[in-house]
XYZ file of C-alpha atoms in Angstrom:
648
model
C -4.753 -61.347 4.211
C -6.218 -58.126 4.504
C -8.480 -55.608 3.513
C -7.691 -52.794 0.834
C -9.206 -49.966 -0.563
C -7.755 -47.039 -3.004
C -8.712 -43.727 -4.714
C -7.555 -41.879 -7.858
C -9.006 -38.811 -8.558
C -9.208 -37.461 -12.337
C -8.669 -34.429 -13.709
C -6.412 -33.191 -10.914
C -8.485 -32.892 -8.016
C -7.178 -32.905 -4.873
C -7.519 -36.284 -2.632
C -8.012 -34.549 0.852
C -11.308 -33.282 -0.557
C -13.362 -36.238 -1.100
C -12.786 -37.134 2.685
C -10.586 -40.279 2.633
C -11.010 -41.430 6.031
C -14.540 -43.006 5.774
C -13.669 -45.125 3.286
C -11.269 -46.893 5.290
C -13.029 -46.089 8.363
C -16.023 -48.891 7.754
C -13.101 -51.998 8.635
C -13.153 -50.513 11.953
C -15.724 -54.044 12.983
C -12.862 -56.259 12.026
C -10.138 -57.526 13.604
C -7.026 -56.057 12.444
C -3.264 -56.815 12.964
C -1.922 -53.289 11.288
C -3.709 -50.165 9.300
C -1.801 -48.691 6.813
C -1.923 -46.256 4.252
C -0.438 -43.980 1.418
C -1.010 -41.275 -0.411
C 0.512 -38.913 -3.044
C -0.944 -36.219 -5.438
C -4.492 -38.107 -6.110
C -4.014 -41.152 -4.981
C -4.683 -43.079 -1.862
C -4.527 -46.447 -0.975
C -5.061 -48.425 2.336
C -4.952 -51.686 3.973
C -7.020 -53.396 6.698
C -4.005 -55.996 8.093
C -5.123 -59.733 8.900
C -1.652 -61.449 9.356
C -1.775 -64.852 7.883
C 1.385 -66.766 6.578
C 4.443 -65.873 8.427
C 6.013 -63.420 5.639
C 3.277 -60.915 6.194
C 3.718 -60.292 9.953
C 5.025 -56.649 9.709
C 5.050 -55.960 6.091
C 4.308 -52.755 5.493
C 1.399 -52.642 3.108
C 0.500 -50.441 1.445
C 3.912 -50.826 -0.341
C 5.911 -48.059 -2.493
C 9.057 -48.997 -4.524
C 10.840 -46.410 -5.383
C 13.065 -47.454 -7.653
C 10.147 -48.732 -9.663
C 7.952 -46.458 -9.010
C 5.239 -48.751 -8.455
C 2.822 -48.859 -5.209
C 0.718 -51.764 -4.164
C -2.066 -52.998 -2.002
C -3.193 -56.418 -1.821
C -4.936 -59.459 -0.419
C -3.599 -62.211 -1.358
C -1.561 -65.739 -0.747
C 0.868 -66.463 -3.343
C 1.145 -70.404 -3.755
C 3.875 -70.600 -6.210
C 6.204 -68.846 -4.634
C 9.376 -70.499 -5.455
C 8.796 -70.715 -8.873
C 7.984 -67.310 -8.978
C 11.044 -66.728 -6.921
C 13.253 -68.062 -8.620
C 11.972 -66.621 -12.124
C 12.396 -63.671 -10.931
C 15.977 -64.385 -9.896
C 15.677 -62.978 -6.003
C 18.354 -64.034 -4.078
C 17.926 -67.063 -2.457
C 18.628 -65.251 1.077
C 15.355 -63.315 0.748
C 13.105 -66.532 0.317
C 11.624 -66.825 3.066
C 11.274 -62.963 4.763
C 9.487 -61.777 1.029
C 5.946 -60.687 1.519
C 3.673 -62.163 -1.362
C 2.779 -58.364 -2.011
C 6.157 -57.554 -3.343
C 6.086 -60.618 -5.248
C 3.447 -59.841 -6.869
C 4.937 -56.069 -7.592
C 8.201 -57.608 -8.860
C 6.027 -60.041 -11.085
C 4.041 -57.154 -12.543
C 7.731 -55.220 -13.092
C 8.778 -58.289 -15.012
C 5.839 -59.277 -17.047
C 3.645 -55.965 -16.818
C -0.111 -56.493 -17.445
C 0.768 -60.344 -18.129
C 1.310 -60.906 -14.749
C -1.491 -62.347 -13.442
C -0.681 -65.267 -15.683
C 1.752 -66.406 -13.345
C 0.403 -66.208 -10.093
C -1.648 -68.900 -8.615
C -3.195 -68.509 -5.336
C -5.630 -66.500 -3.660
C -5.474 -62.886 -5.265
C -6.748 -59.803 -5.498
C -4.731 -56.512 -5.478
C -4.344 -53.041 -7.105
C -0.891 -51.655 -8.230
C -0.701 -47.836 -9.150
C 2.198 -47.373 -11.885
C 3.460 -44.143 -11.309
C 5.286 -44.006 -15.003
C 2.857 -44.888 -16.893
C -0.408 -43.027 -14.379
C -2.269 -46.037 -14.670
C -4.095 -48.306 -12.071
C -3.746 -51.915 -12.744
C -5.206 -54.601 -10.461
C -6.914 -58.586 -10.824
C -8.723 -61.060 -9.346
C -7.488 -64.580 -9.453
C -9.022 -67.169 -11.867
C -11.980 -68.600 -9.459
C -12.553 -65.348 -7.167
C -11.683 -66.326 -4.371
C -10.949 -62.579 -3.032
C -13.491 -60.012 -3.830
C -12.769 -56.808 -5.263
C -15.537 -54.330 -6.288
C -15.283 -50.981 -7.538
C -16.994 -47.673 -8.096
C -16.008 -44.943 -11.294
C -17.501 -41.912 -12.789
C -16.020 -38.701 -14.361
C -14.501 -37.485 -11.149
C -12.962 -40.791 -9.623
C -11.888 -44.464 -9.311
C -12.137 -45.957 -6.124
C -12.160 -49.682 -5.170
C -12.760 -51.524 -2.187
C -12.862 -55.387 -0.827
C -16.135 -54.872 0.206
C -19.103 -53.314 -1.048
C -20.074 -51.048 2.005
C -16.830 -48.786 2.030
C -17.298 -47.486 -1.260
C -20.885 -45.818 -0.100
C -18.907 -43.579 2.293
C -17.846 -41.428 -0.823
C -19.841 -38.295 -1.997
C -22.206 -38.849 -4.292
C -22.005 -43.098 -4.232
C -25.479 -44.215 -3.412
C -27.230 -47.497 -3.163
C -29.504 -47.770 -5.686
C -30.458 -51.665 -6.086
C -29.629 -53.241 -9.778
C -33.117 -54.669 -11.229
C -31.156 -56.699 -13.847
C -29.190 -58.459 -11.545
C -32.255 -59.060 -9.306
C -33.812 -60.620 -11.653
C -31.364 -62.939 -12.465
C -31.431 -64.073 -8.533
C -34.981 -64.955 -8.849
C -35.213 -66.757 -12.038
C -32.012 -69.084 -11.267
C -33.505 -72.098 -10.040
C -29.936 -73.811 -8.992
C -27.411 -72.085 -6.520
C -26.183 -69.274 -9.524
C -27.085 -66.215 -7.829
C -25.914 -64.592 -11.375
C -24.617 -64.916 -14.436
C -23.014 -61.819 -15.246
C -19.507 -61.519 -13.305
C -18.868 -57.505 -13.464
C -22.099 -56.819 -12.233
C -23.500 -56.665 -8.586
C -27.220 -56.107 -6.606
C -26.205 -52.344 -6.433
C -26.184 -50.055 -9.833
C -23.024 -47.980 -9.662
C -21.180 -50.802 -7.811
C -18.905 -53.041 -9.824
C -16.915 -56.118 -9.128
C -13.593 -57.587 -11.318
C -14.626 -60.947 -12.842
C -12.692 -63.834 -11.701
C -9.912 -64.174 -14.091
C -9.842 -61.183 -14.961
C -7.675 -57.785 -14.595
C -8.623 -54.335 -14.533
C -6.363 -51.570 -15.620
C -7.481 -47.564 -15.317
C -6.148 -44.924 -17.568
C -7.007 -41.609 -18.771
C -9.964 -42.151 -16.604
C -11.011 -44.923 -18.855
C -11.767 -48.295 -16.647
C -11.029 -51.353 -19.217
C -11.019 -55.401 -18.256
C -9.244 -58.485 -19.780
C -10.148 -61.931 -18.854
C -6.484 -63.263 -18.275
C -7.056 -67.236 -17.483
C -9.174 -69.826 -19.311
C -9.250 -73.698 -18.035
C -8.255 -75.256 -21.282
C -6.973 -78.989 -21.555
C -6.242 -80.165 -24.970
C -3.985 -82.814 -24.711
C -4.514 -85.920 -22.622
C -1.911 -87.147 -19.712
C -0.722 -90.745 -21.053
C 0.787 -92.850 -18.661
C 1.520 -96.705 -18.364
C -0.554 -98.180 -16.085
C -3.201 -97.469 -13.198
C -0.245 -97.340 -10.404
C 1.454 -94.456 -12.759
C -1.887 -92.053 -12.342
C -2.438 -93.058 -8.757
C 1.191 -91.829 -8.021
C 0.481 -88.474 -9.816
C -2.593 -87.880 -8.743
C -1.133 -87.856 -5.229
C 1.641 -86.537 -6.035
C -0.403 -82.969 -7.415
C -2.941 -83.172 -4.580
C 0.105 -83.169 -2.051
C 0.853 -80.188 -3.598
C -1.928 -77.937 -3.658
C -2.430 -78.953 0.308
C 1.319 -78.480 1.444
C 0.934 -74.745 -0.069
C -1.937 -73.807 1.688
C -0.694 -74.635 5.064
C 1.480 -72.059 5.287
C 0.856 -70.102 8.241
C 2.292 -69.501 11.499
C -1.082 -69.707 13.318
C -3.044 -72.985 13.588
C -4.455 -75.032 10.270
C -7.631 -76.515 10.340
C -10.173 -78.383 7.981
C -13.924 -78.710 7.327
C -14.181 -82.303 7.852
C -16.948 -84.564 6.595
C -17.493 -88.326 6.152
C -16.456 -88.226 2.604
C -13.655 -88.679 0.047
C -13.089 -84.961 -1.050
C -12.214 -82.988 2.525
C -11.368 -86.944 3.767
C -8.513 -86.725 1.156
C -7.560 -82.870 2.477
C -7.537 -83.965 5.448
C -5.388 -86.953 5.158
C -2.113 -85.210 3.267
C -2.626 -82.505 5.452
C -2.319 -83.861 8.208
C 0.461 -86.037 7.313
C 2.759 -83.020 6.785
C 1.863 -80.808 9.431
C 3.492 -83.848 11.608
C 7.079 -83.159 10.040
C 6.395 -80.100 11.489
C 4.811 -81.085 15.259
C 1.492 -79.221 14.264
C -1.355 -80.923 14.561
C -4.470 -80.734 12.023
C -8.248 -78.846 13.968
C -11.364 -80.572 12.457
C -14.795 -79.145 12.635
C -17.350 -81.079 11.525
C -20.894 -80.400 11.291
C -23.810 -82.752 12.698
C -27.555 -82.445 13.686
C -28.449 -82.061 17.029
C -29.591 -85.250 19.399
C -33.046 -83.900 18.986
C -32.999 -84.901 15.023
C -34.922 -87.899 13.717
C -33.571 -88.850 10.737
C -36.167 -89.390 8.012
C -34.217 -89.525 5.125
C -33.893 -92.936 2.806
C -31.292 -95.174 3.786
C -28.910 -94.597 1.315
C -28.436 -90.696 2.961
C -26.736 -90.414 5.875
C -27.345 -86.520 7.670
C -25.230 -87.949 10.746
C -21.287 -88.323 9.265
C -19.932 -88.690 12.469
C -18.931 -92.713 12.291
C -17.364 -92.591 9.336
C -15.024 -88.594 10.238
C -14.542 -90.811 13.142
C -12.690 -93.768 10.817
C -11.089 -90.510 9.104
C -9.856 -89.095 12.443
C -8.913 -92.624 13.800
C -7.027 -94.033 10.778
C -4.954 -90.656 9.457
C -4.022 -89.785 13.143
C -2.246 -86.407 13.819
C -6.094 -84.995 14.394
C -8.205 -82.751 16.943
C -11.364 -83.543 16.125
C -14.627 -81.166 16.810
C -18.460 -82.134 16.056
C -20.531 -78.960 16.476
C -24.156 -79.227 16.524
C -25.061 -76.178 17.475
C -28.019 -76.984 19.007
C -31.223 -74.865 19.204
C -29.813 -72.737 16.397
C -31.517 -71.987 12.990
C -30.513 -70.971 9.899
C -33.889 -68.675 10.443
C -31.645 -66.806 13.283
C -28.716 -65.780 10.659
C -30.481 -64.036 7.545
C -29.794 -61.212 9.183
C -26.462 -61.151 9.897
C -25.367 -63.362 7.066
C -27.020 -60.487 4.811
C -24.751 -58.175 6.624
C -21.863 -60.764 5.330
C -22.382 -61.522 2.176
C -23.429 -57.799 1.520
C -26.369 -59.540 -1.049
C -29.699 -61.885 -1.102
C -27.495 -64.991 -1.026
C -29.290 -69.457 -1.670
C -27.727 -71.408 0.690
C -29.841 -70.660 4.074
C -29.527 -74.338 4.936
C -25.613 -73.984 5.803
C -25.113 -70.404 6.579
C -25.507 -70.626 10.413
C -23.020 -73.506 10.616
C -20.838 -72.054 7.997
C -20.511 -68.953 10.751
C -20.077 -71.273 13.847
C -17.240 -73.205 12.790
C -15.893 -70.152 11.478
C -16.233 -68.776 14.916
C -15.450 -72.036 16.834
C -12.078 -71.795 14.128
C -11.004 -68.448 15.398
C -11.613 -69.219 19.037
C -8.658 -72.032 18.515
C -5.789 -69.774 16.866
C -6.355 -71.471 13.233
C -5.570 -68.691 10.346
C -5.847 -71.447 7.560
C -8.801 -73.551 7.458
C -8.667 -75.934 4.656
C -12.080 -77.535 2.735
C -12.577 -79.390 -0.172
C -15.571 -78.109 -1.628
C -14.332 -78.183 -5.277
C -13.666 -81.245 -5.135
C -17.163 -82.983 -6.695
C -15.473 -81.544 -10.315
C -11.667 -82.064 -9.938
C -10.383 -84.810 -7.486
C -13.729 -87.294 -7.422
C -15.315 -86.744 -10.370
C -16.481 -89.468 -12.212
C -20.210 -90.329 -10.927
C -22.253 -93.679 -11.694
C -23.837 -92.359 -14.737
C -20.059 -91.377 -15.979
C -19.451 -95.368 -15.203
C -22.189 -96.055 -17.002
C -21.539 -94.230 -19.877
C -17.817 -95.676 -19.904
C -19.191 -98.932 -20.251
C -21.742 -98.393 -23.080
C -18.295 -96.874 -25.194
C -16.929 -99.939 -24.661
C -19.598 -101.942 -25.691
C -19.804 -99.569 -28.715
C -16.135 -100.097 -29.598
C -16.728 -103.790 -29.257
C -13.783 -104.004 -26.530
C -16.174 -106.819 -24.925
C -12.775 -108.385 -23.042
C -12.032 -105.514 -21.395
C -15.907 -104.444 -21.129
C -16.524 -108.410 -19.249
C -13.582 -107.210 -16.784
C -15.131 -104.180 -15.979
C -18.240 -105.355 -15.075
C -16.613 -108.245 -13.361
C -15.044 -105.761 -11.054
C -18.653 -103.670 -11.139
C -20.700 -106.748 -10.104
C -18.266 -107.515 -7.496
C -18.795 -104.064 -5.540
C -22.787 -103.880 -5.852
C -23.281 -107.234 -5.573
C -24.898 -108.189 -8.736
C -24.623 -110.047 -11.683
C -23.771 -109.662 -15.496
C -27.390 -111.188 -16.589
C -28.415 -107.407 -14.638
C -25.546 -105.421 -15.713
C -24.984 -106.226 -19.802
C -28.986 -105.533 -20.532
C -29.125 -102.454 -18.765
C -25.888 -101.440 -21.238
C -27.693 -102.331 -24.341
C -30.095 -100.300 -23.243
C -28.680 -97.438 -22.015
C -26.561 -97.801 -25.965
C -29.432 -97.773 -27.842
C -31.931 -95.344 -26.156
C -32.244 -92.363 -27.496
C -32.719 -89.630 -24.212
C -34.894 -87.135 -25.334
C -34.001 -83.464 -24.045
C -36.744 -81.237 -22.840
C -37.682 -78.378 -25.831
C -39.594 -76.515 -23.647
C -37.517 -73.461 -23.348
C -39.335 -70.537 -24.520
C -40.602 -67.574 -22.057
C -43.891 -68.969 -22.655
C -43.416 -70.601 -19.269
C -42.374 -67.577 -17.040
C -45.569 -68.407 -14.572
C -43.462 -71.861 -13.550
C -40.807 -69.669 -11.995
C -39.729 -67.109 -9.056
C -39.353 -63.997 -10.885
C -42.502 -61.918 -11.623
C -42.961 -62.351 -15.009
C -43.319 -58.832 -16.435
C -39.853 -58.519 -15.053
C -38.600 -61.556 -16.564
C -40.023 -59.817 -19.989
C -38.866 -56.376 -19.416
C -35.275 -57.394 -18.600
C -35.009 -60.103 -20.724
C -33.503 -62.088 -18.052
C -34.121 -65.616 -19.980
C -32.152 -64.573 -23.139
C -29.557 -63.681 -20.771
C -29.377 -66.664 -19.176
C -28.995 -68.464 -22.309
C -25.878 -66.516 -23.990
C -24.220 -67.177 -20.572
C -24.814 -70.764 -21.373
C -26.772 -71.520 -17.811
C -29.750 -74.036 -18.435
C -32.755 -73.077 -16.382
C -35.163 -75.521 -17.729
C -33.747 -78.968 -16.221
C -32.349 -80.795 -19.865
C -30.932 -83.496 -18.939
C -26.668 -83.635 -19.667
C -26.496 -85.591 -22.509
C -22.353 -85.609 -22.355
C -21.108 -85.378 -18.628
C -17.229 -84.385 -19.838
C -18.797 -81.865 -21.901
C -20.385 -80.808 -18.581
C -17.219 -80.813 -16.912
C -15.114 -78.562 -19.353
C -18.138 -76.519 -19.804
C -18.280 -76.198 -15.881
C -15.306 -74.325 -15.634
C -15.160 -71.912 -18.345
C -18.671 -70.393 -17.012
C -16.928 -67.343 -14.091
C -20.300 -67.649 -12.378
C -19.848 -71.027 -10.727
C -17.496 -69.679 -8.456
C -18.510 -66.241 -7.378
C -20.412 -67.613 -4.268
C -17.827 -69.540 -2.684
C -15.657 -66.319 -3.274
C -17.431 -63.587 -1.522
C -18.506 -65.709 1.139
C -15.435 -67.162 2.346
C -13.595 -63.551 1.792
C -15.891 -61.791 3.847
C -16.430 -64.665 6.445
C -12.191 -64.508 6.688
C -12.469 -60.671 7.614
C -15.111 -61.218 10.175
C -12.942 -64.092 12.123
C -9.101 -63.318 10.579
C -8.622 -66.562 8.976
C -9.062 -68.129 5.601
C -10.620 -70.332 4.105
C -8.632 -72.232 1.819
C -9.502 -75.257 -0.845
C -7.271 -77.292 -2.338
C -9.428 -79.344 -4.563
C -9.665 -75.604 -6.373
C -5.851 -75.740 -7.393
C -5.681 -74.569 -11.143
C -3.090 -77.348 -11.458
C -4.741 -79.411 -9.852
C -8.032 -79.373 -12.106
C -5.771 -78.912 -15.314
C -4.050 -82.166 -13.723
C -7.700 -83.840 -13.326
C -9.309 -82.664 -16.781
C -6.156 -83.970 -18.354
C -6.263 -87.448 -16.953
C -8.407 -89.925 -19.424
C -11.975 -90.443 -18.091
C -11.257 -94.051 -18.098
C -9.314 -93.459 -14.882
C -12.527 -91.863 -13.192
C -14.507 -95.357 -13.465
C -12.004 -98.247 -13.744
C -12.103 -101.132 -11.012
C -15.987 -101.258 -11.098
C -15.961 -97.772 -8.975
C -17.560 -94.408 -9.811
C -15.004 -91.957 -8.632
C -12.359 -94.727 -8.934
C -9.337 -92.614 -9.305
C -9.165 -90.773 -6.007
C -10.615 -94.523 -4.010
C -7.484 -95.923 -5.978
C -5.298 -93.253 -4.998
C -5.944 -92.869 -1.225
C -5.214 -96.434 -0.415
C -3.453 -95.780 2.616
C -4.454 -92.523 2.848
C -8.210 -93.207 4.624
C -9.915 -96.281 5.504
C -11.711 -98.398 3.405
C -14.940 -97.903 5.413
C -14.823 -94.289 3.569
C -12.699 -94.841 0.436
C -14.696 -97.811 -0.684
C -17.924 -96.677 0.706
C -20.542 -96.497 -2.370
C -23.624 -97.328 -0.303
C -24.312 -94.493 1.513
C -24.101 -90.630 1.606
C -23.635 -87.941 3.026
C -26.215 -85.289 2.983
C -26.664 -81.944 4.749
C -29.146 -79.598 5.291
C -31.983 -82.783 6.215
C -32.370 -81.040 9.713
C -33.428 -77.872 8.392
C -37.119 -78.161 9.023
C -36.467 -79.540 12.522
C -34.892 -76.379 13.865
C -37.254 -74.111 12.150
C -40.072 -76.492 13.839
C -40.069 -73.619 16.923
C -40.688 -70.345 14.705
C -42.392 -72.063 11.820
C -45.448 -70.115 12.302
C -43.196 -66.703 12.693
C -42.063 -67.858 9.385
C -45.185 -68.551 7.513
C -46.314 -65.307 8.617
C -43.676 -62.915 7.620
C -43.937 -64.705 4.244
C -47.386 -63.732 4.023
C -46.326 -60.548 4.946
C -43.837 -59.956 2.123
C -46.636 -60.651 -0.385
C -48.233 -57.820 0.764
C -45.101 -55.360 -0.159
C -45.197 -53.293 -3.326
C -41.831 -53.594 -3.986
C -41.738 -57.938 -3.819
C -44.982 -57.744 -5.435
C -42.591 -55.901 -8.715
C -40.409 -58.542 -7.944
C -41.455 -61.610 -7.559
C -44.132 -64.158 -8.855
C -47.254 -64.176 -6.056
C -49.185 -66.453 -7.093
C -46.115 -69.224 -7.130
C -45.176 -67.723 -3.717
C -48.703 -68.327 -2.645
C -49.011 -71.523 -3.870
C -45.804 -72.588 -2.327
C -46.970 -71.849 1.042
C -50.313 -73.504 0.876
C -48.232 -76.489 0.124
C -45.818 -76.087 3.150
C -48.812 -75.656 4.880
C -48.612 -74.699 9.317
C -47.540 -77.935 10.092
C -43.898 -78.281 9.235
C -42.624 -81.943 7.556
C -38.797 -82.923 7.526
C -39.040 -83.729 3.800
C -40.305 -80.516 2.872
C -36.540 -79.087 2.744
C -35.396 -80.120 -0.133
C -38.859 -79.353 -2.134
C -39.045 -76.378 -4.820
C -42.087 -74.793 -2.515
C -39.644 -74.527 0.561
C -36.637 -73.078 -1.949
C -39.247 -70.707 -3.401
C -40.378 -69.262 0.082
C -37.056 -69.260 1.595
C -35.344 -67.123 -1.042
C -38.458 -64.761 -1.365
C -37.593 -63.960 2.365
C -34.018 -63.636 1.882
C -34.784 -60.843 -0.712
C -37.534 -59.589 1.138
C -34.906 -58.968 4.223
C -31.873 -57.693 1.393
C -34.766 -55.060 0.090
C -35.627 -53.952 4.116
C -32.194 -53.626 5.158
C -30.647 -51.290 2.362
C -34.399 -49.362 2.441
């Protein structure tokens, strides 16, 4: 809900001398409820207000308790409040008028650097204990605040945005080469692996999960949160998992419609924001609020040129969404004659780093905008919700099925693909060879991971060598070479004990909620939630003849069966891209060219590939092109090239 920033000055020096008012100074662009700050001896901390949930209008933040002896600053949405509430034995009376902030304080009173433990939410916040001279602070277990940081022998000083902390003495902006390098030889979405690093040298960031605690002028970290499910949730039948399933997902959307603005949702034609949508607008009617939708489509110019099974128009089947839950203002923004060309700029500006996902960024900012423009403070999405609430894709069925064979359960395997042949319309003499098959195949898993190959990628390859950015890579467990996933549970519990996968969705949707004073919220990104789904038995994710059978099960009533059921088609974004670049594509091609030129991108990045790629893209622009490794290759050369102009 806000902004916040703090110094502590070692060795005695005096605050007022490092010039204070800078630092808070650069939120001056935002909107802004309240700015408060405090100060004593060498410290100083501040806060940049956004009000949010109804506790926080007013609250006085930064906070001091005396009688504790403790001062806070913090942005952050406490979702377990009651529990925490009543674990903490307030009085009942002060339930609902508590600001999350002094939760949090109280929490940290109780449990001291164990804390963090407790909370779930949206966190990120700094406490200064007074008794003990020590800054402690954290970051809540997926990042979804940001909080960087800067230290040397003279201070501490930390910030929710990068930009702030260059307004001290002697901070300057001197770009990291290791992380860099890391940008341009991830192939997938990872801009990096390594969590307490960022694109500027002296510039740190907390890890998600993790807490930070500065003593003695000695800056330490401890990763407080790992997604660990050992046991599995046994239950009696199919009905008994449906119930619970809803009954968790309920939760993690009533708690994140707490506001006393407007709520709205990203809304798509599929199950995961379908299913947001549906609870939450169910129990904003017990309260006569009504749920904002904002979905995005392509503009009435767009031929669609994608195979059938992709669908890059949603808007029939939000519309059997919006029909069938009721309770729902819905909004289809095509933002027509816009690019995602016209926002590198200004989304560079945002994300305060060379960012990979130029297809959605300009939309991403409009509905944020058209959000604001409409009074809505939460807006709710469900972009998680691939790994926790749906998972369980065909080749999860598939794999299911070849167990059961395996086992020699052939009953139960016949019923399955009874219920299997039913939905696609096939037949056993089809379905039980492809199983043998699939049983009794080895699949053979690419070797081919040596630096021997650095030519086939983005990053020049003597700075691939001199930074070793490939061994990296590897002890961080990311897979840049395309092996096929030999065990997709493995995958799954793997997924979430890497911090990386979730940095992006972090600092964008932080520093998106600053620029429009709302925030972006996602319940499919629960903790208990996912500890709920990686709990359940993977049977339950492919039952019924359906890949992602639990959540179709489970929102029977919830949506329509034109969505819940729907296996056939797809939704797919980002198939217009080429069509609204078609106007500047030769603007493009040429600053590309351009960037080749550059001595710095030339230290960079690998020319020739760049080269090649845009001989390939050639100066007459094709639909398909977008979702080709040439087009990736170009379009995040430029994004750097931009980052690398823009700092200077």
């Amino acid at each position: 809900m806000s902004a916040i920033v703090g110094i502590e000055t070692f060795n005695n020096k005096p605050i007022n001398s490092i010039g204070l008012y800078p630092l808070l100074n650069a939120y001056k662009g935002f909107p802004a409820d309240n700015i408060q700050i405090w100060q004593k001896d060498n410290i100083f901390l501040g806060c940049h207000f956004q009000w949010i949930t109804p506790e926080s209008i007013g609250e006085t933040l930064p906070y001091y308790d005396y009688h504790r002896q403790l001062a806070i600053t913090a942005d952050a949405i406490i979702d377990n409040r009651e529990e925490l509430l009543d674990r903490l034995q307030v009085g009942k009376s002060q339930w609902r008028s508590i600001p999350d902030s002094q939760i949090i304080l109280l929490a940290y009173s109780k449990w001291g650097e164990n804390a963090p433990k407790y909370l779930i939410g949206d966190f990120a916040f700094m406490i200064w204990d007074e008794k003990q001279k020590k800054f402690f602070g954290a970051r809540d277990f997926s990042g979804a605040r940001t909080l960087y940081y800067f230290y040397n022998s003279e201070q501490f000083a930390f910030s929710t945005l990068i930009e702030p902390l260059f307004s001290l003495q002697n901070v300057k902006k001197s770009l990291n080469e290791e992380w860099l390098a890391e940008f341009l030889a991830i192939p997938n979405m990872v801009e990096s692996v390594d969590m307490n690093s960022t694109v500027y040298k002296n510039i740190k960031q907390v890890p998600p999960s993790h807490s930070i605690s500065v003593k003695n002028g000695k800056v330490a970290l401890t990763r407080f949160c790992k997604i660990v499910v050992t046991e599995k949730l046994i239950l009696k039948s199919n009905e008994e998992y449906e119930e619970a399933f809803r009954e968790v997902l309920q939760k993690a959307v009533t708690d994140r419609l707490r506001t006393f603005g407007e709520v709205g949702s990203h809304l798509s034609g599929g199950l995961d924001s379908g299913s947001v949508v549906s609870f939450a607008a169910r129990e904003l009617k017990k309260t006569n609020k009504t749920l904002h939708t904002f979905s995005y489509i392509p503009e009435e110019s767009f031929i669609d040129w994608t195979d059938k099974y992709y669908l890059p128009n949603e808007k029939p089947y939000i519309k059997e969404t919006v029909k069938y839950v009721g309770n729902i203002k819905d909004q289809y923004l095509s933002f027509s004659g816009e690019s995602p060309l016209d926002v590198i700029d200004d989304f560079l500006d945002v994300m305060e780093m060379p960012y990979k996902f130029f297809e959605n960024a300009f939309w991403l900012n409009g509905i944020n905008q058209e959000a604001q423009e409409k009074g809505i403070k939460v807006l709710l999405n469900g972009a998680r919700g691939n790994h926790s609430i749906s998972w369980g894709s065909m080749n999860l069925t598939y794999s299911y099925y070849v167990s059961l064979l395996k086992k020699a359960k052939w009953v139960q395997l016949y019923n399955e693909l009874d219920d299997y042949c039913k939905n696609f319309k096939t037949g056993k003499s089809v379905m039980i060879p492809f199983i043998f098959k699939r049983a009794f195949t080895s699949i053979k898993t690419k070797t081919n991971n040596s630096n021997s190959n650095l030519s086939n990628f983005l990053i020049n390859p003597h700075l691939a060598s001199k930074t070793k950015v490939f061994d990296k890579l590897k002890d961080f467990g990311l897979d840049v070479y395309g092996n096929p996933i030999k065990d997709v549970n493995q995958y799954r519990k793997n997924y979430y004990q890497h911090l990386y996968v979730w940095n992006k969705s972090g600092v964008a949707n932080t520093k998106m909620s600053l620029r429009y004073s709302l925030w972006d919220r996602d319940p499919t990104n629960d903790i208990r939630l996912i500890r709920f789904c990686l709990s359940v038995p993977d049977e339950q994710y492919t039952t019924k003849g359906l890949e992602r059978s639990l959540i179709r099960r489970a929102t029977k009533n919830y949506l329509p069966n034109s969505v819940r059921l729907n296996q056939r088609q797809r939704g797919i974004q980002g198939a217009d891209t080429i069509h609204r670049m078609t106007k500047n594509w030769d603007i493009f091609i040429e600053e590309v060219n351009t960037l080749l030129n550059d001595s710095i991108m030339s230290s960079l990045i690998n020319t020739r590939m760049v080269n090649e790629a845009i001989s390939k893209l050639g100066k007459e622009p094709k639909p398909e092109m977008v979702f080709e490794e040439n087009f990736r290759i170009v379009v995040r050369s430029l994004i750097v090239y931009r980052f690398l102009k823009k700092v200077g």
